[in-house]
mmCIF file of C-alpha atoms in Angstrom:
data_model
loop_
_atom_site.group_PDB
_atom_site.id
_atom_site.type_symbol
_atom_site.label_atom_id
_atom_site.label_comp_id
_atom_site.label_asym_id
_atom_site.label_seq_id
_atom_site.Cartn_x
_atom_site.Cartn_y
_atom_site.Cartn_z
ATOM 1 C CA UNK A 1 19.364 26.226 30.516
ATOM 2 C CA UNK A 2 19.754 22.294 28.956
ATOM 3 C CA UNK A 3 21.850 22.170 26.718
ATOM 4 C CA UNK A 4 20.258 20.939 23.067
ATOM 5 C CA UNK A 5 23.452 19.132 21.759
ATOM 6 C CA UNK A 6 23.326 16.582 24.384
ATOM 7 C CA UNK A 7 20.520 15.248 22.572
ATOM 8 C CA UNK A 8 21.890 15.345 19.192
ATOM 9 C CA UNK A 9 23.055 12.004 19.098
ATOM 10 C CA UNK A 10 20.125 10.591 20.582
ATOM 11 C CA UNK A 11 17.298 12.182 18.139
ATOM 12 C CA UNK A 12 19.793 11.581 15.265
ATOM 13 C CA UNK A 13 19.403 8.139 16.361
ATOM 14 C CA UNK A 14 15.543 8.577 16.472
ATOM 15 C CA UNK A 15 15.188 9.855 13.001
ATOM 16 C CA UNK A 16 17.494 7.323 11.479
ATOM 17 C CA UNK A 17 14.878 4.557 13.035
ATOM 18 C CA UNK A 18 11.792 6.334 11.998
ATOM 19 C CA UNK A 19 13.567 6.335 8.291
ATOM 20 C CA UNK A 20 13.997 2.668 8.635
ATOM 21 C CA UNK A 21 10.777 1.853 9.467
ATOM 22 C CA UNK A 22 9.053 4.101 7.200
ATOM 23 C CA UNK A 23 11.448 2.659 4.346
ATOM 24 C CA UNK A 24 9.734 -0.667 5.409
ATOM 25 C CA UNK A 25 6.522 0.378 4.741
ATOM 26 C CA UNK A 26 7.196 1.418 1.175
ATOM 27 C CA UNK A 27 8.660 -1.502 0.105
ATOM 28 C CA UNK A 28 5.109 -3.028 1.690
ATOM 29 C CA UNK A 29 2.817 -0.877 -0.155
ATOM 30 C CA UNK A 30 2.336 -3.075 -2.746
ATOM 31 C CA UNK A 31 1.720 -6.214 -1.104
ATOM 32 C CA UNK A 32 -0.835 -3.750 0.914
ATOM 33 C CA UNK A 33 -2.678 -2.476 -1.756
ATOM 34 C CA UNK A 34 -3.207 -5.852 -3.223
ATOM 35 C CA UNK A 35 -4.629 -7.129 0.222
ATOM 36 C CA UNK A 36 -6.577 -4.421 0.545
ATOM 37 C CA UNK A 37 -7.895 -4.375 -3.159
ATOM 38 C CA UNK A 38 -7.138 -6.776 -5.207
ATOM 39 C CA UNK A 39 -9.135 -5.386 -8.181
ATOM 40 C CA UNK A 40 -7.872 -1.908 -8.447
ATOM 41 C CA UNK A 41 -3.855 -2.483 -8.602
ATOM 42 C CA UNK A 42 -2.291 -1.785 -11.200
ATOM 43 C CA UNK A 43 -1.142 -5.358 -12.336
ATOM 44 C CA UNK A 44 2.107 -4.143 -13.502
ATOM 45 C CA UNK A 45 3.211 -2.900 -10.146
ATOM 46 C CA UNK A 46 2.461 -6.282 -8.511
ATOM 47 C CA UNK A 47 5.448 -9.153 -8.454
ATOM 48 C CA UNK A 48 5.057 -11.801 -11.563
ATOM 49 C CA UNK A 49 3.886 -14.348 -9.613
ATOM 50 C CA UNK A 50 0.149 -12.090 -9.087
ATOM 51 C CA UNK A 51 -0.042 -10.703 -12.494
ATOM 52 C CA UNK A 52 -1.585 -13.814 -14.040
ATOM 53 C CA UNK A 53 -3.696 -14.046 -11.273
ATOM 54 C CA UNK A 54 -4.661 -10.834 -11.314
ATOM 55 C CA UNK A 55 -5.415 -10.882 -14.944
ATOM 56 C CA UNK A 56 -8.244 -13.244 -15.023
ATOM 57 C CA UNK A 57 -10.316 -10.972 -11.955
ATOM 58 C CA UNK A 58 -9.774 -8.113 -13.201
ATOM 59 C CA UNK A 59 -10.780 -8.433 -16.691
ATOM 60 C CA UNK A 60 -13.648 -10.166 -15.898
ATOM 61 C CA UNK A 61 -17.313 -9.249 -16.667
ATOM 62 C CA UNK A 62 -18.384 -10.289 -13.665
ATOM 63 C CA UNK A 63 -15.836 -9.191 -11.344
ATOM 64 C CA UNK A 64 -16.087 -5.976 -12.945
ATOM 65 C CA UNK A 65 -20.130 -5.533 -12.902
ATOM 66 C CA UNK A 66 -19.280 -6.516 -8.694
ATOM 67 C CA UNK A 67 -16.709 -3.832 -7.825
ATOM 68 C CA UNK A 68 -18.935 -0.638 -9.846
ATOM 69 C CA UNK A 69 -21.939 -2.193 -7.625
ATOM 70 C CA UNK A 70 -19.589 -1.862 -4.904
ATOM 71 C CA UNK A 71 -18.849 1.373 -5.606
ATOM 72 C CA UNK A 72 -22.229 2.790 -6.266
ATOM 73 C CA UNK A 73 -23.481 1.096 -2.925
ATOM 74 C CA UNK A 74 -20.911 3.183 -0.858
ATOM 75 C CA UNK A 75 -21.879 5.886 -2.515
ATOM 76 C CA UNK A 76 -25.059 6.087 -1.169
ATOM 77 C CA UNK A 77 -26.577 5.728 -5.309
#
């Protein structure tokens, strides 16, 4: 039989890394979300130098009347 505890150290190691990287990735998210859609963050959650800019899209007529056609076109309406 092999014994388990020779690995102990090594998958310790393992998970430690995967936390890193995973901790990485939440303190991305919002940068993510705003790449990915800019007019659905919340504007709050973004850093202050996108909330002005995010005001003006967002609360636009416009802008707004573009992202429900968006929607409506992916859902098949």
């Amino acid at each position: 039989m092999v014994a388990l505890s020779r690995f102990a150290k090594v998958l310790t190691e393992i998970k430690r890394e995967f936390d890193e990287r995973l901790s990485e990735f939440d303190a991305l998210k919002p940068d993510l979300e705003l790449f990915n859609n800019p007019m659905g963050v919340n504007i709050q959650n973004q850093s202050a130098e996108y909330q002005l800019e995010l005001c003006e899209p967002q609360s636009d007529s416009f802008f707004q009347a573009k992202k429900n056609e968006d929607i409506s076109t992916s859902c098949g309406s």
